[in-house]
Coordinates of C-alpha atoms and ligand atoms in Angstrom, one line a residue:
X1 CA -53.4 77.6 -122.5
X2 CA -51.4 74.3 -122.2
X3 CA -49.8 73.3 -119.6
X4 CA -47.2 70.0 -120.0
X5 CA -44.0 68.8 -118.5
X6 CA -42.0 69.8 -121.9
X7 CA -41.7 73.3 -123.1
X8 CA -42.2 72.0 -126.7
X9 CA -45.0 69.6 -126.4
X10 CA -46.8 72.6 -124.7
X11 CA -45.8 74.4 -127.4
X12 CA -47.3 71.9 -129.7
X13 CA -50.4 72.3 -128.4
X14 CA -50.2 76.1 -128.6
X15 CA -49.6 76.2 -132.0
X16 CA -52.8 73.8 -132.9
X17 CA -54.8 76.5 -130.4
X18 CA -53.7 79.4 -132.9
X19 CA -54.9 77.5 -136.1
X20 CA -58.1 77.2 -134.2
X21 CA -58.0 73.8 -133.1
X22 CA -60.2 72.9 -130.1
X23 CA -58.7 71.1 -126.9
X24 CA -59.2 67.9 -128.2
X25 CA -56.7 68.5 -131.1
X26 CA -54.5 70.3 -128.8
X27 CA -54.5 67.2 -127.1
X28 CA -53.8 64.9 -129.4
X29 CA -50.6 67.3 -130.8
X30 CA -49.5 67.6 -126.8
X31 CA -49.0 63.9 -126.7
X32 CA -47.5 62.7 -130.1
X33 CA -44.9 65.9 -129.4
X34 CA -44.3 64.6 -125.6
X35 CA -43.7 60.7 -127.9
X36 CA -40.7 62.8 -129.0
X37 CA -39.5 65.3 -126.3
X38 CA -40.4 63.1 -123.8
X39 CA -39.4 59.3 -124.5
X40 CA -38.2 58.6 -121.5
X41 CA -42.0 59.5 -119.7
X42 CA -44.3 58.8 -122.4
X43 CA -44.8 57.4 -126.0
X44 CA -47.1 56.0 -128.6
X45 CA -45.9 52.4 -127.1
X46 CA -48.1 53.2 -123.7
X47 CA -51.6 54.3 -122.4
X48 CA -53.2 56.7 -120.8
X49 CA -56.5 58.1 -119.5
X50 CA -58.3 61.5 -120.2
X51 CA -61.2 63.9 -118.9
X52 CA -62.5 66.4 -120.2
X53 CA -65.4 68.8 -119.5
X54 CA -67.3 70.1 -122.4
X55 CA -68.9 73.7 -121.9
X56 CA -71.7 73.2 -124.6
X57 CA -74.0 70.6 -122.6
X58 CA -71.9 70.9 -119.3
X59 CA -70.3 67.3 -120.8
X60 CA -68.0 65.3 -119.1
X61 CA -66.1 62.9 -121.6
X62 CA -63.7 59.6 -120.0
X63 CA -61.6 58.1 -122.1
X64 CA -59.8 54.7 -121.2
X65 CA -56.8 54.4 -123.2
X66 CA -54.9 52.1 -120.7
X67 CA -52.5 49.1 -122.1
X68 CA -54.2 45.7 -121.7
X69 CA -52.5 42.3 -120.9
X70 CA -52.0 40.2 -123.9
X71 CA -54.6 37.2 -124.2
X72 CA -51.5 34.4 -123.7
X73 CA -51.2 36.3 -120.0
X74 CA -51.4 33.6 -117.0
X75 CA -51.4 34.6 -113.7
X76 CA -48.4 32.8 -112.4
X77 CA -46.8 33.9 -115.7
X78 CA -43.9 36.1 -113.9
X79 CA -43.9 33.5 -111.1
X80 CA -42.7 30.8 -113.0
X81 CA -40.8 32.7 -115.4
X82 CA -38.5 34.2 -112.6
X83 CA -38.2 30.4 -111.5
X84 CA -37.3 29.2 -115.3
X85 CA -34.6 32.0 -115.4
X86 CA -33.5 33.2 -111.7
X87 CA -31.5 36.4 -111.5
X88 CA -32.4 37.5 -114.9
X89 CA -34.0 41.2 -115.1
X90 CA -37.4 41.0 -113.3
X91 CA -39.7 39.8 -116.4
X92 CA -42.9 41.9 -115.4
X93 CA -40.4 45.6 -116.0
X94 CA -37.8 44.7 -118.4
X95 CA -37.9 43.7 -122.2
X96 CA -40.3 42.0 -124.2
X97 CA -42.5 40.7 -121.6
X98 CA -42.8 43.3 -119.6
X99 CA -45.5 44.7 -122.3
X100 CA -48.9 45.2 -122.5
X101 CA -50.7 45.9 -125.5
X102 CA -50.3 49.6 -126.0
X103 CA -53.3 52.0 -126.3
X104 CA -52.6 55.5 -127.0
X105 CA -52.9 56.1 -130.8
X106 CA -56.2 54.3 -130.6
X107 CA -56.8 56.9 -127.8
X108 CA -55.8 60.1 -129.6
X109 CA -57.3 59.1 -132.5
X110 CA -60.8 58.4 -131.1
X111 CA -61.2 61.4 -128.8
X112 CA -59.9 63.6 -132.0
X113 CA -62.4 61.7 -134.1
X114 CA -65.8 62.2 -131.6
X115 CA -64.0 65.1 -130.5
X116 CA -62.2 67.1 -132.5
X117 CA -61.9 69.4 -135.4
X118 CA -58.7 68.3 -137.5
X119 CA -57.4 65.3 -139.3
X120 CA -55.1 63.1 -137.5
X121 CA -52.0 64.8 -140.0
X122 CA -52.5 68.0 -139.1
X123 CA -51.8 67.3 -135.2
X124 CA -49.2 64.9 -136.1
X125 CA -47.4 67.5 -137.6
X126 CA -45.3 69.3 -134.4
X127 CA -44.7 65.9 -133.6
X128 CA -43.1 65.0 -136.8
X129 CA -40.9 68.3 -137.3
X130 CA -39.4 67.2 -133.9
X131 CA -38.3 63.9 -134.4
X132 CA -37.2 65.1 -137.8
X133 CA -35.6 68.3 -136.8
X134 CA -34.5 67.5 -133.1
X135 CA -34.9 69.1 -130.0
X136 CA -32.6 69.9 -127.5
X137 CA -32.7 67.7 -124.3
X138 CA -32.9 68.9 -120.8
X139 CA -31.7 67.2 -117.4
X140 CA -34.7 65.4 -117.1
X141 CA -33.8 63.4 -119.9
X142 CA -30.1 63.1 -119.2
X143 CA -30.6 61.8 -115.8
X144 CA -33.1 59.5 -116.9
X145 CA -30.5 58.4 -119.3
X146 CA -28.6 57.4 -116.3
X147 CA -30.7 56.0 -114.5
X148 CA -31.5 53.3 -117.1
X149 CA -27.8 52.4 -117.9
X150 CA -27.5 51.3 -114.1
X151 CA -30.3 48.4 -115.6
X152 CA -27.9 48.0 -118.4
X153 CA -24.9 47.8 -116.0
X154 CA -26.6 45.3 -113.7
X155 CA -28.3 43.2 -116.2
X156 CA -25.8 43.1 -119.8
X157 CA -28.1 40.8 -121.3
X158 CA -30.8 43.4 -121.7
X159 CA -27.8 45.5 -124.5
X160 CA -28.7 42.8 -126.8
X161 CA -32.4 42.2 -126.2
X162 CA -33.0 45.7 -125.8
X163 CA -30.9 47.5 -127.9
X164 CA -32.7 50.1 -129.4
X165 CA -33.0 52.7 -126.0
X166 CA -29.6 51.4 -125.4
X167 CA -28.1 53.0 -128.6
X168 CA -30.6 55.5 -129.4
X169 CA -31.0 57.0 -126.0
X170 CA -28.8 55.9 -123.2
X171 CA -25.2 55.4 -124.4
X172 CA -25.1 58.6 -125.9
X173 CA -27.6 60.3 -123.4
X174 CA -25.5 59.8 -120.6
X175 CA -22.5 62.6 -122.2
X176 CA -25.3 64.5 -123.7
X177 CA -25.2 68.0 -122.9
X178 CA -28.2 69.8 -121.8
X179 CA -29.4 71.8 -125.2
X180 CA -28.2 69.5 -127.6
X181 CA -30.4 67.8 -129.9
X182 CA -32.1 64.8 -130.3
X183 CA -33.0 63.5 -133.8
X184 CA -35.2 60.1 -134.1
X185 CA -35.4 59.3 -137.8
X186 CA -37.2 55.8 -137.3
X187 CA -39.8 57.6 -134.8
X188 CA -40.2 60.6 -137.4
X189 CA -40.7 57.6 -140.0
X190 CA -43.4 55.8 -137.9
X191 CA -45.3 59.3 -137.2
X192 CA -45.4 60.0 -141.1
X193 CA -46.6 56.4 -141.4
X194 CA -49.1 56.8 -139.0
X195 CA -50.3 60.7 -140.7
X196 CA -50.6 59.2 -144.1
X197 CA -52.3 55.7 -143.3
X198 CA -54.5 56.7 -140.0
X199 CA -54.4 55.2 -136.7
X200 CA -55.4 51.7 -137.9
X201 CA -52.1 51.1 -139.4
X202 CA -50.5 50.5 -135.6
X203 CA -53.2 48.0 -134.9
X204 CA -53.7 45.8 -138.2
X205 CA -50.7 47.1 -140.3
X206 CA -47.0 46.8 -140.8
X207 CA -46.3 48.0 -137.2
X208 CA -48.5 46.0 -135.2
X209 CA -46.7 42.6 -137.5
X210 CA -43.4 43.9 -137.0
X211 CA -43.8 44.6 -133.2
X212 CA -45.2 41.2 -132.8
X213 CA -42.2 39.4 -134.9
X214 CA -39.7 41.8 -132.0
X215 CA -41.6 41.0 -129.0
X216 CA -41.9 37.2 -130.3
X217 CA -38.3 37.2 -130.8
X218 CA -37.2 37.8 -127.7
X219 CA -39.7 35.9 -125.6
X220 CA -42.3 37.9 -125.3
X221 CA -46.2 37.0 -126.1
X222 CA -48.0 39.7 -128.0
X223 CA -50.0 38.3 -130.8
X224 CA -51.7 40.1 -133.8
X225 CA -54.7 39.4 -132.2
X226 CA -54.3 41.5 -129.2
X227 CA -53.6 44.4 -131.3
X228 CA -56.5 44.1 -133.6
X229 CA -58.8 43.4 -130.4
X230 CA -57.8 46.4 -128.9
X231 CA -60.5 48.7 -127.4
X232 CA -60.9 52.4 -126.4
X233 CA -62.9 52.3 -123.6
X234 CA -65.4 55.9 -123.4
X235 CA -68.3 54.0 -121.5
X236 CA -66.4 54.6 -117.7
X237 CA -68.7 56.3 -115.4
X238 CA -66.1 59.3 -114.3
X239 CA -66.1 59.1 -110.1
X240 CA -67.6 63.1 -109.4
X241 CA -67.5 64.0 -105.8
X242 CA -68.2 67.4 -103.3
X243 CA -65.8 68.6 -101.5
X244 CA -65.9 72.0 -99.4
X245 CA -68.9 73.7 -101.9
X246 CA -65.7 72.0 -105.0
X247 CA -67.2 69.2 -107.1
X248 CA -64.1 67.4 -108.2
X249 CA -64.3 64.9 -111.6
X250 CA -61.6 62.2 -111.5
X251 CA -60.7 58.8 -113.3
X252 CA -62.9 55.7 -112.8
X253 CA -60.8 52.4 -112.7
X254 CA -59.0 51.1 -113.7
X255 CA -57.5 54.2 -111.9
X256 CA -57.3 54.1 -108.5
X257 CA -56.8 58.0 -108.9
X258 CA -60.6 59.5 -108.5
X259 CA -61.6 56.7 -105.7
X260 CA -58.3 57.5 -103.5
X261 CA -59.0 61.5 -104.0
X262 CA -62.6 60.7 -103.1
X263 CA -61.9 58.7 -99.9
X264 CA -59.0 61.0 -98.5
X265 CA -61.3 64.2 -99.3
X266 CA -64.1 62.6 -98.0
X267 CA -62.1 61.8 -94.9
X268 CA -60.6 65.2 -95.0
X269 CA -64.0 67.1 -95.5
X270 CA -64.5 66.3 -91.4
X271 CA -61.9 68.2 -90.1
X272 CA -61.4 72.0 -90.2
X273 CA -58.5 72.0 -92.4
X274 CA -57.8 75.8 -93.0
X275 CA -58.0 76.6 -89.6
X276 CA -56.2 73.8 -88.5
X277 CA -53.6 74.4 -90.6
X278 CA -53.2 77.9 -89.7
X279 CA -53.2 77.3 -86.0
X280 CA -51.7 73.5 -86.0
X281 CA -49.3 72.4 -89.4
X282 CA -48.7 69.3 -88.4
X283 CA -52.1 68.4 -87.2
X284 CA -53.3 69.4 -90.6
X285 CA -50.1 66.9 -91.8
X286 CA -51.5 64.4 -89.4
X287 CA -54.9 63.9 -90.8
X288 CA -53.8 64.2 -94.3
X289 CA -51.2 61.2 -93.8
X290 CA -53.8 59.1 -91.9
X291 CA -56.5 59.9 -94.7
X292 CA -54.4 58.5 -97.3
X293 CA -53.6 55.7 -95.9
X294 CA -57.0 54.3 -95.3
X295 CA -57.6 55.1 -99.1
X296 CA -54.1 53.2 -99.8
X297 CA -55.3 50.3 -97.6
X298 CA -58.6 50.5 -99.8
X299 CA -56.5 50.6 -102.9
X300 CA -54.9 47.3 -102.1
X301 CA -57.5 45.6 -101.0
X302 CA -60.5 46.6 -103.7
X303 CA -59.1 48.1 -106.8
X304 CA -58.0 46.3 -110.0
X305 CA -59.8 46.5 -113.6
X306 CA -63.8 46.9 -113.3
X307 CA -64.7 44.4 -116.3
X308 CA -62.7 41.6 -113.9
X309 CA -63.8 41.7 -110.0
X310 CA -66.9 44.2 -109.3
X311 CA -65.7 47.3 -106.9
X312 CA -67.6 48.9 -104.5
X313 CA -67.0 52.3 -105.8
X314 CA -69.9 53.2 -104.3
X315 CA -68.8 52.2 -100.9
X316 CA -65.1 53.3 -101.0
X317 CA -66.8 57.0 -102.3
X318 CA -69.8 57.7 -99.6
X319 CA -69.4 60.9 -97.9
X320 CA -70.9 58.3 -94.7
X321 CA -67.7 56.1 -95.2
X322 CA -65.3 58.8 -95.0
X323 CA -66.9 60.6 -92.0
X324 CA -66.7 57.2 -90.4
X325 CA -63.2 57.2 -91.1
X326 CA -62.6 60.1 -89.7
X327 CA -64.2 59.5 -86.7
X328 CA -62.0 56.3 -85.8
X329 CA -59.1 59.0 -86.1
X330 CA -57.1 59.6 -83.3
X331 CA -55.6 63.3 -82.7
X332 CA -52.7 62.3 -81.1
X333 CA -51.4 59.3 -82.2
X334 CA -51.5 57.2 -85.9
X335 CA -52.7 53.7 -85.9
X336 CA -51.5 50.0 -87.0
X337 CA -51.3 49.4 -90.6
X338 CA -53.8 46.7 -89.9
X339 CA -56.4 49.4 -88.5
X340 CA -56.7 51.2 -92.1
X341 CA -59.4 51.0 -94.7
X342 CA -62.6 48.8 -94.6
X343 CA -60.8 45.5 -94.6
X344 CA -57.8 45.6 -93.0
X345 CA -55.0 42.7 -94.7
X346 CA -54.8 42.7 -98.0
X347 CA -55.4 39.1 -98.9
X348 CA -53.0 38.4 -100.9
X349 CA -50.3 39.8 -100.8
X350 CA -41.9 57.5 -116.8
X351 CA -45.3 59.3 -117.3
X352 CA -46.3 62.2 -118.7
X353 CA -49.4 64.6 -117.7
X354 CA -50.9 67.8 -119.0
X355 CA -53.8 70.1 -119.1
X356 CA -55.6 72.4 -121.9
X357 CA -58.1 75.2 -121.9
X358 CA -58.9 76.2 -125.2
X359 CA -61.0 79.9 -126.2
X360 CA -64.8 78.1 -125.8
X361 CA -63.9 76.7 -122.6
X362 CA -63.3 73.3 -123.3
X363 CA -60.7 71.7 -120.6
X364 CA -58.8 68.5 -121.2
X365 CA -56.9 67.0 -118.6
X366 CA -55.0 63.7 -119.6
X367 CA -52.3 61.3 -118.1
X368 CA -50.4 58.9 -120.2
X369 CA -47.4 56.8 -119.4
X370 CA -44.9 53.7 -120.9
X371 CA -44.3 53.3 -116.4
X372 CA -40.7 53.7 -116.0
X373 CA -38.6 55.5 -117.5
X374 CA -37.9 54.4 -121.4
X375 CA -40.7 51.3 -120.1
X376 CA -39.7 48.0 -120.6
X377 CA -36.6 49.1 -123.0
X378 CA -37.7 47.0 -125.2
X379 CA -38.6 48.6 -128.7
X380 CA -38.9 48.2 -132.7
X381 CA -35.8 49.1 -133.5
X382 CA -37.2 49.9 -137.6
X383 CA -39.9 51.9 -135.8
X384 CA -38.2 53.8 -133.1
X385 CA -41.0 52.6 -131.1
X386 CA -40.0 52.0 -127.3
X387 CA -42.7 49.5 -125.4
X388 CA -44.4 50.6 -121.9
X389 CA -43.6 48.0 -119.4
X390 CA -47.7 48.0 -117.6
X391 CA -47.7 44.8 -117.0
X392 CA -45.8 45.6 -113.4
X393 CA -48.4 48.3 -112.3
X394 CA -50.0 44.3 -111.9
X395 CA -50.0 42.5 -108.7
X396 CA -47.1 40.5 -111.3
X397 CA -46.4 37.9 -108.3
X398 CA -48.5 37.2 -105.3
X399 CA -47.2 39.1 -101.9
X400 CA -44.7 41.3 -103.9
X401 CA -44.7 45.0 -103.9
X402 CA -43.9 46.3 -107.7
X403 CA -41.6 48.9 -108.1
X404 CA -43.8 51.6 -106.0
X405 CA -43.8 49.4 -103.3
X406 CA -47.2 48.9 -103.5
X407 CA -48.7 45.6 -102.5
X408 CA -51.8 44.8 -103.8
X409 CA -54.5 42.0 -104.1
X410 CA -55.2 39.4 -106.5
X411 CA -57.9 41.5 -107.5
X412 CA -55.2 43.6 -109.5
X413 CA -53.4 40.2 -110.7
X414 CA -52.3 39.6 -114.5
X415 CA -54.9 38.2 -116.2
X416 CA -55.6 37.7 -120.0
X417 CA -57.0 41.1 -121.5
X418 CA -57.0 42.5 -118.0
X419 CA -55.5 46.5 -117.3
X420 CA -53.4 46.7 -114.9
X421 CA -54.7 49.2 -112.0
X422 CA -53.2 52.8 -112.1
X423 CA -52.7 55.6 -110.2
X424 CA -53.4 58.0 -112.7
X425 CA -55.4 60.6 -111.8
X426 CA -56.3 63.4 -114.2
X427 CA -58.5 65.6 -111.9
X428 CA -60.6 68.7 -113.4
X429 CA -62.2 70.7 -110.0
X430 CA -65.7 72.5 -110.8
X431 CA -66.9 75.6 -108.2
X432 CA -70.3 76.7 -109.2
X433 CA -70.7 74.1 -112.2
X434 CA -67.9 76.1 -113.6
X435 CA -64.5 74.7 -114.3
X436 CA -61.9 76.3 -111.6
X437 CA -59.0 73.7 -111.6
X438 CA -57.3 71.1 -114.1
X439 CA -54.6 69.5 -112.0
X440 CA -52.4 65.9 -112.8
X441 CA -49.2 64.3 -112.7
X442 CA -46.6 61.7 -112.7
X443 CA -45.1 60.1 -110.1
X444 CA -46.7 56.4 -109.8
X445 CA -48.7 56.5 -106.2
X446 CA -47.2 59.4 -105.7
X447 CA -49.9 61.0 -108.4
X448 CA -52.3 60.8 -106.0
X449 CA -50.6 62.3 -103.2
X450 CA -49.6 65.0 -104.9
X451 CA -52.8 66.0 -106.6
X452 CA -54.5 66.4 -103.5
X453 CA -51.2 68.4 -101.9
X454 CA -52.1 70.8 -104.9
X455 CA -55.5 70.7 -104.5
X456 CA -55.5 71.0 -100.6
X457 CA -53.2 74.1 -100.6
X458 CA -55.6 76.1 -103.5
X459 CA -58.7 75.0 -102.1
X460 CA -58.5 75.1 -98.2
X461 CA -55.0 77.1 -97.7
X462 CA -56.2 79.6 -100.3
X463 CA -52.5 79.5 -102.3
X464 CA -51.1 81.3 -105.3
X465 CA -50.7 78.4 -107.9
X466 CA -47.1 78.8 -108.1
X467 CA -46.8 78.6 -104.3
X468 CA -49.2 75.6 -103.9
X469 CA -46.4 73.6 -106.3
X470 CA -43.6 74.0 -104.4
X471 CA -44.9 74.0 -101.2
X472 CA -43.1 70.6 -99.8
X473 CA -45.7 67.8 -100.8
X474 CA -46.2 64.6 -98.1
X475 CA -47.0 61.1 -99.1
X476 CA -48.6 57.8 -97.7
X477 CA -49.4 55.0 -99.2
X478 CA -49.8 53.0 -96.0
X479 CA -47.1 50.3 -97.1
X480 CA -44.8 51.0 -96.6
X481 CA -45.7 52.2 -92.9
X482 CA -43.7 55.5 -93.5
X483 CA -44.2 59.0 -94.3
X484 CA -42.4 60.9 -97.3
X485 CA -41.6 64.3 -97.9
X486 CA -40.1 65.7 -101.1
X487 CA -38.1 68.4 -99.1
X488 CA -36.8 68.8 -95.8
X489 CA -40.2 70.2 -94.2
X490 CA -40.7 72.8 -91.5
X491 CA -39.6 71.0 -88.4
X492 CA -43.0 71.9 -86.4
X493 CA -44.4 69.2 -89.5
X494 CA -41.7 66.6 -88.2
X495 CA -42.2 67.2 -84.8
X496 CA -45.6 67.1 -84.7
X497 CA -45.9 64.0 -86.5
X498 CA -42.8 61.8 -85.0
X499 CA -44.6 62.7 -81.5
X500 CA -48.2 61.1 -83.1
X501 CA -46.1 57.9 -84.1
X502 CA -45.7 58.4 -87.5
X503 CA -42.1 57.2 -88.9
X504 CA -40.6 59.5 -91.4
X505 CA -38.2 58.4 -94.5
X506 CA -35.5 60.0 -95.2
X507 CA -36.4 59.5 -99.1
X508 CA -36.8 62.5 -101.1
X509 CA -39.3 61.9 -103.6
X510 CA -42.9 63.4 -105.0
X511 CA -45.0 63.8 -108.2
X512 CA -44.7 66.1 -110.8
X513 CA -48.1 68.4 -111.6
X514 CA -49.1 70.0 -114.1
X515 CA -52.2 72.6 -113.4
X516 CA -54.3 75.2 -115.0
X517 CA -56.2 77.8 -112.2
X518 CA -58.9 79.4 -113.8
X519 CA -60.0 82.8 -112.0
X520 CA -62.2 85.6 -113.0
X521 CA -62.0 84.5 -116.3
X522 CA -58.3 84.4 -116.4
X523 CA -55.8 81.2 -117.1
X524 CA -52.5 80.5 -114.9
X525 CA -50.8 77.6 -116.0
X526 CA -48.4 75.9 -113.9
X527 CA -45.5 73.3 -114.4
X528 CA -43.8 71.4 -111.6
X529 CA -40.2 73.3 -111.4
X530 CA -39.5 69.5 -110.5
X531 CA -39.4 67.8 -114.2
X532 CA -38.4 71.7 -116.3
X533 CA -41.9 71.8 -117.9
X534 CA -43.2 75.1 -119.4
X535 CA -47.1 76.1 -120.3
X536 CA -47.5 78.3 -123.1
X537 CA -50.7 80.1 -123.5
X538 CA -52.0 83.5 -125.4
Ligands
DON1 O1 -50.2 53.9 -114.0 C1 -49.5 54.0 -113.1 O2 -49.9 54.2 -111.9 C2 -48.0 54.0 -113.3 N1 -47.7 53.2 -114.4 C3 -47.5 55.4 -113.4 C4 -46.0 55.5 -113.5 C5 -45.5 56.8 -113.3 O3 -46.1 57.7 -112.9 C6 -44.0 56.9 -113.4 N2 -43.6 58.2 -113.0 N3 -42.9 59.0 -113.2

């Protein structure tokens, strides 16, 4: 069973199932197909994280594919180039140096290497056959089409510096059809080059030069160096919590994904949240949002990359902590934003996910991501290969929020070699030692919230998997001080949480999940009805 946010990556991964791949293989076909069906999300020009949980051994594998800052990053880099050039696109999210040093085939290619059972061709091949062939493109890719030409329409400068996703994609996106197809000769090229030469050839080979010469080109800084220094990291401790007689497995940092699901659970864990739910919704609402956003105010204030600033995980993840927490929690009425989390200021002021069972039980759950949608625009135009724009998932200047709104510490500034914090949060849940749900997303901080939406309504509100999807999903992320739905919710919810002082936005937005429920031995894969994926399974 796969489960993805495009019918024909999950399709991919099917097809490497049936020639008897493993779910490290499938995994590796899942995301160079989802390079191709899903450009606008994902790509082999961005990073990722995955879990996985081995039966033989009761393994749990991490693997840290994230994009790294390049070594000529400063931290006042985006400060002073936003002085040097005011009213030009914001430097940290579009073109060339908006990029961070790109980690995904390194990652496929390691975990299919320790991992798997095929050779790097064989799962390139889906991939291939659709850039070659075409696919036909859904709304998801349309609108995202349109939403990247208003960038276009409000900064013209970025047709000529980034010109590949402006002629490729968006021009011609925008009066695409849905079901017509897509054909990407120079990506098809690059994932032939990549088949025949192995994974090296991106790092130390024609592509990584000819990226360089691109990014160089149009002021950004990658050097050859960064490429060739790049690192896999498998050595992250995953963070493995209880919850309710679950034990969850999440993403270390440089995600904040497992530490925020720890702290709001942990939080959540006090409370009797299937009968409160049951007898008071938006009580239940009520301690969710004020759980998440002590775990926001944490995420601001603690989180950034490991190998730069130690983090308390241990702290941030006690079962103590979060009792405490929820103790300080008020019933009837919601807090300051200064009141949240251990310290209370912060003092400084396009992704893709899927999961895979395969027939011995192995379950892969991975996230990967180029940020917002088509990245940075900026690509190879030879290589068809569009660049992620990380670097703003960074704390890119002091005291202001990134795109999520997020504010964050210098902890999570740009530094050289540094990765920029994520929300990522592939998230398998274990009952009895025994795999029971694979669950993850897209969505920026929105991951997070809805992950544990999901989670909450399978776990405590005993939901069909279909129903805990689209069940309307509520999100915190402490700032800003305001409480989103993706839906109009039942008015009891609204009531009950204007009257505790919560403000609520009018802003429709959520993550989209992708989940696998494992019952008595049977697989239900799930796609958010949100972005049109589609799991395939046997
Ligand atoms: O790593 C992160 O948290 C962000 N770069 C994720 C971006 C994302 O999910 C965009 N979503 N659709």
């Amino acid at each position: 069973m796969v489960a993805s946010d495009s019918e024909f990556a999950s399709r991919a991964g099917l097809e490497i199932l049936r020639q008897g791949g493993n779910a490290f293989d499938a995994a590796a076909a899942v995301s160079f197909a989802l390079a191709v069906t899903r450009p606008q999300s994902t790509g082999i020009g961005g990073g990722g994280f995955l879990i996985a949980w081995k039966p033989a051994g009761e393994e749990i594998v991490v693997s840290d594919f994230r994009e790294s800052a390049p070594a000529a990053s400063t931290p006042l880099m985006y400060a002073q180039a936003v002085k040097r050039h005011p009213g030009t696109p914001t430097p940290s999210r579009y073109g060339a140096l908006a990029v961070a040093v790109p980690g995904i085939v390194a990652g496929r290619a390691e975990m299919l290497h320790s991992h798997g059972t095929m050779s790097l061709a064989e799962v390139l091949a889906p991939a291939i056959r659709l850039a070659r062939d075409g696919f036909p493109v859904d709304q998801h890719y349309i609108d995202a089409c349109v939403s990247a030409l208003e960038i276009y329409d409000q900064y013209p400068s970025l047709i000529e510096s980034c010109n590949y996703v402006y002629r490729t994609h968006i021009r011609s996106g925008i009066l695409r059809k849905q079901g017509e197809d897509l054909v990407q000769p120079e990506l098809a090229h690059l994932l032939e080059t990549l088949a025949a030469n192995g994974a090296s050839v991106f790092y130390k080979g024609p592509i990584a030069e000819a990226l360089v010469r691109a990014n160089n080109r149009h002021g950004g800084i990658l050097s050859k160096g960064d490429f060739a220094d790049y690192r896999v990291r498998n050595d992250r401790p995953p963070v493995v919590f209880s919850y309710r007689h679950h034990t969850v497995i999440a993403m270390p940092p440089p995600s904040s994904g497992g530490i925020c699901l720890a702290e709001t659970l942990n939080i959540l864990e006090s409370f009797d949240l299937p009968k409160i739910h049951a007898d008071k919704p938006a009580l239940a609402r009520h301690y969710f949002v004020e759980a998440m956003k002590h775990a926001f105010a944490d995420r601001a204030r603690w989180l950034g990359d490991p190998d730069f600033a130690p983090i308390p995980v241990g702290l941030l993840t006690a079962k103590g902590y979060g009792q405490q927490l929820a103790f300080d929690i008020d019933a009837d009425h919601c807090s300051d934003p200064e009141t949240y989390g251990a310290v209370q200021i912060p003092d400084d002021a396009g992704t893709s996910h899927f999961c895979i069972v395969d027939q011995w039980g192995n379950c892969v759950v991975s996230t990967e991501t180029v940020n917002t949608e088509f990245g940075s625009l900026f690509a190879v135009d030879e290589w068809g290969l569009i660049l992620n724009n990380e670097m703003d998932d960074f704390a890119a200047e002091a005291g202001v929020a990134n795109i999520y709104g997020l504010v964050q510490s210098k902890r999570n500034g740009v530094e050289a070699g540094k990765r920029p914090l994520s929300s990522m949060s592939p998230t398998i849940v274990l009952k009895d030692g025994k795999p029971v749900l694979l669950l993850g997303g897209s969505g920026g901080p929105r991951i997070i919230s809805s992950v544990l939406n999901v989670l909450l309504n399978v776990v405590d509100f005993g939901m069909p998997l279909q129903d805990a999807m689209t069940t309307p999903r509520i999100h915190h992320q402490w700032q800003p001080d305001q409480v989103f739905f993706d839906k109009a919710p039942p008015s009891n919810w609204t009531i009950g949480l204007t009257a505790r002082g919560h403000k609520l936005s009018e802003q429709c937005k959520t993550g989209i999940i992708q989940a696998i429920l494992i019952q008595n031995g049977e697989l239900t894969g799930a796609s958010d009805p949100r972005k049109g994926g589609r799991p395939a399974g046997d």
